[in-house]
Amino acid sequence: MAEQPFLTLADVAEIGEVEKRTVSRYLTRSRPGQPYADDPFPAPDGLNGKSPWWSKRRRKVIEGWFERHRDRAGVGGRPRKDAGS
């Protein structure tokens, strides 16, 4: 399979060591009046159907957001549940 020319929701979740639904929540919580409005999660560059995507050139921006928000509850770095648990 050919490599995607962009970062998918799954790619971004992997960068932040979170689940895909968590990235979706960050996007929602980045709207005005929401908890991350002061430093919003990087908006997607487009949609592939209903799925957001980001330019690969923005990887450092995305990594920077996760790094800045590591101390906030539930942002990145949380251990994933084992499938066998």
PDB file of C-alpha atoms in Angstrom:
ATOM      1  CA  MET A   1       0.000   0.000   0.000  1.00  0.00           C
ATOM      2  CA  ALA A   2       1.307   3.463  -0.898  1.00  0.00           C
ATOM      3  CA  GLU A   3       2.221   5.841   1.901  1.00  0.00           C
ATOM      4  CA  GLN A   4      -0.359   8.560   2.560  1.00  0.00           C
ATOM      5  CA  PRO A   5       0.762  12.095   1.635  1.00  0.00           C
ATOM      6  CA  PHE A   6      -0.811  13.369   4.877  1.00  0.00           C
ATOM      7  CA  LEU A   7      -1.298  12.495   8.543  1.00  0.00           C
ATOM      8  CA  THR A   8      -4.527  10.689   9.346  1.00  0.00           C
ATOM      9  CA  LEU A   9      -6.444  10.828  12.616  1.00  0.00           C
ATOM     10  CA  ALA A  10      -4.787   7.516  13.528  1.00  0.00           C
ATOM     11  CA  ASP A  11      -1.330   8.981  12.777  1.00  0.00           C
ATOM     12  CA  VAL A  12      -1.995  12.003  14.979  1.00  0.00           C
ATOM     13  CA  ALA A  13      -3.306   9.780  17.771  1.00  0.00           C
ATOM     14  CA  GLU A  14      -0.131   7.709  17.563  1.00  0.00           C
ATOM     15  CA  ILE A  15       2.031  10.843  17.752  1.00  0.00           C
ATOM     16  CA  GLY A  16       0.253  11.863  20.956  1.00  0.00           C
ATOM     17  CA  GLU A  17       0.042   8.332  22.346  1.00  0.00           C
ATOM     18  CA  VAL A  18      -3.729   8.688  22.678  1.00  0.00           C
ATOM     19  CA  GLU A  19      -6.767   7.116  21.059  1.00  0.00           C
ATOM     20  CA  LYS A  20      -8.353   8.529  17.902  1.00  0.00           C
ATOM     21  CA  ARG A  21     -11.475   9.545  19.797  1.00  0.00           C
ATOM     22  CA  THR A  22      -9.288  11.556  22.175  1.00  0.00           C
ATOM     23  CA  VAL A  23      -7.905  13.612  19.269  1.00  0.00           C
ATOM     24  CA  SER A  24     -11.495  14.214  18.144  1.00  0.00           C
ATOM     25  CA  ARG A  25     -12.311  15.460  21.658  1.00  0.00           C
ATOM     26  CA  TYR A  26      -9.321  17.828  21.573  1.00  0.00           C
ATOM     27  CA  LEU A  27     -10.634  19.295  18.337  1.00  0.00           C
ATOM     28  CA  THR A  28     -14.078  19.795  19.868  1.00  0.00           C
ATOM     29  CA  ARG A  29     -12.622  21.253  23.059  1.00  0.00           C
ATOM     30  CA  SER A  30     -10.535  23.710  21.027  1.00  0.00           C
ATOM     31  CA  ARG A  31     -13.576  25.699  19.916  1.00  0.00           C
ATOM     32  CA  PRO A  32     -14.222  29.150  21.421  1.00  0.00           C
ATOM     33  CA  GLY A  33     -15.426  28.915  25.014  1.00  0.00           C
ATOM     34  CA  GLN A  34     -14.040  25.395  25.453  1.00  0.00           C
ATOM     35  CA  PRO A  35     -11.110  24.292  27.681  1.00  0.00           C
ATOM     36  CA  TYR A  36      -8.436  24.340  24.938  1.00  0.00           C
ATOM     37  CA  ALA A  37      -9.578  27.557  23.248  1.00  0.00           C
ATOM     38  CA  ASP A  38      -6.570  29.393  24.727  1.00  0.00           C
ATOM     39  CA  ASP A  39      -4.183  27.034  22.856  1.00  0.00           C
ATOM     40  CA  PRO A  40      -6.308  25.075  20.377  1.00  0.00           C
ATOM     41  CA  PHE A  41      -5.358  21.735  18.934  1.00  0.00           C
ATOM     42  CA  PRO A  42      -4.027  22.234  15.386  1.00  0.00           C
ATOM     43  CA  ALA A  43      -6.994  22.312  13.041  1.00  0.00           C
ATOM     44  CA  PRO A  44      -7.020  19.737  10.266  1.00  0.00           C
ATOM     45  CA  ASP A  45      -5.962  20.849   6.812  1.00  0.00           C
ATOM     46  CA  GLY A  46      -8.882  19.080   5.237  1.00  0.00           C
ATOM     47  CA  LEU A  47     -11.275  16.179   5.272  1.00  0.00           C
ATOM     48  CA  ASN A  48     -11.142  12.878   3.449  1.00  0.00           C
ATOM     49  CA  GLY A  49     -14.843  12.077   3.537  1.00  0.00           C
ATOM     50  CA  LYS A  50     -15.603  12.781   7.207  1.00  0.00           C
ATOM     51  CA  SER A  51     -12.084  11.993   8.415  1.00  0.00           C
ATOM     52  CA  PRO A  52      -9.737  14.884   9.195  1.00  0.00           C
ATOM     53  CA  TRP A  53      -6.193  14.990   7.856  1.00  0.00           C
ATOM     54  CA  TRP A  54      -3.146  17.155   8.509  1.00  0.00           C
ATOM     55  CA  SER A  55      -0.212  18.027   6.257  1.00  0.00           C
ATOM     56  CA  LYS A  56       2.899  16.036   7.145  1.00  0.00           C
ATOM     57  CA  ARG A  57       4.741  19.378   7.304  1.00  0.00           C
ATOM     58  CA  ARG A  58       2.715  20.184  10.451  1.00  0.00           C
ATOM     59  CA  ARG A  59       3.953  17.184  12.447  1.00  0.00           C
ATOM     60  CA  LYS A  60       6.220  19.382  14.630  1.00  0.00           C
ATOM     61  CA  VAL A  61       3.281  21.706  15.387  1.00  0.00           C
ATOM     62  CA  ILE A  62       1.179  18.719  16.478  1.00  0.00           C
ATOM     63  CA  GLU A  63       4.037  17.284  18.557  1.00  0.00           C
ATOM     64  CA  GLY A  64       4.497  20.706  20.167  1.00  0.00           C
ATOM     65  CA  TRP A  65       0.820  20.880  21.152  1.00  0.00           C
ATOM     66  CA  PHE A  66       0.970  17.464  22.820  1.00  0.00           C
ATOM     67  CA  GLU A  67       4.179  18.449  24.618  1.00  0.00           C
ATOM     68  CA  ARG A  68       2.678  21.715  25.913  1.00  0.00           C
ATOM     69  CA  HIS A  69      -0.385  19.901  27.204  1.00  0.00           C
ATOM     70  CA  ARG A  70       1.201  16.831  28.813  1.00  0.00           C
ATOM     71  CA  ASP A  71       0.504  18.245  32.290  1.00  0.00           C
ATOM     72  CA  ARG A  72      -3.202  18.672  31.604  1.00  0.00           C
ATOM     73  CA  ALA A  73      -5.296  15.739  32.736  1.00  0.00           C
ATOM     74  CA  GLY A  74      -5.782  13.201  29.992  1.00  0.00           C
ATOM     75  CA  VAL A  75      -3.456  14.753  27.419  1.00  0.00           C
ATOM     76  CA  GLY A  76      -0.967  12.339  25.927  1.00  0.00           C
ATOM     77  CA  GLY A  77       1.319   9.943  27.654  1.00  0.00           C
ATOM     78  CA  ARG A  78      -1.426   7.939  29.306  1.00  0.00           C
ATOM     79  CA  PRO A  79      -0.804   4.228  29.207  1.00  0.00           C
ATOM     80  CA  ARG A  80      -3.057   2.412  26.787  1.00  0.00           C
ATOM     81  CA  LYS A  81      -5.192  -0.391  28.074  1.00  0.00           C
ATOM     82  CA  ASP A  82      -3.963  -3.794  26.977  1.00  0.00           C
ATOM     83  CA  ALA A  83      -6.356  -5.638  24.710  1.00  0.00           C
ATOM     84  CA  GLY A  84      -6.020  -8.621  27.083  1.00  0.00           C
ATOM     85  CA  SER A  85      -7.033  -6.683  30.220  1.00  0.00           C
TER      86      SER A  85
END
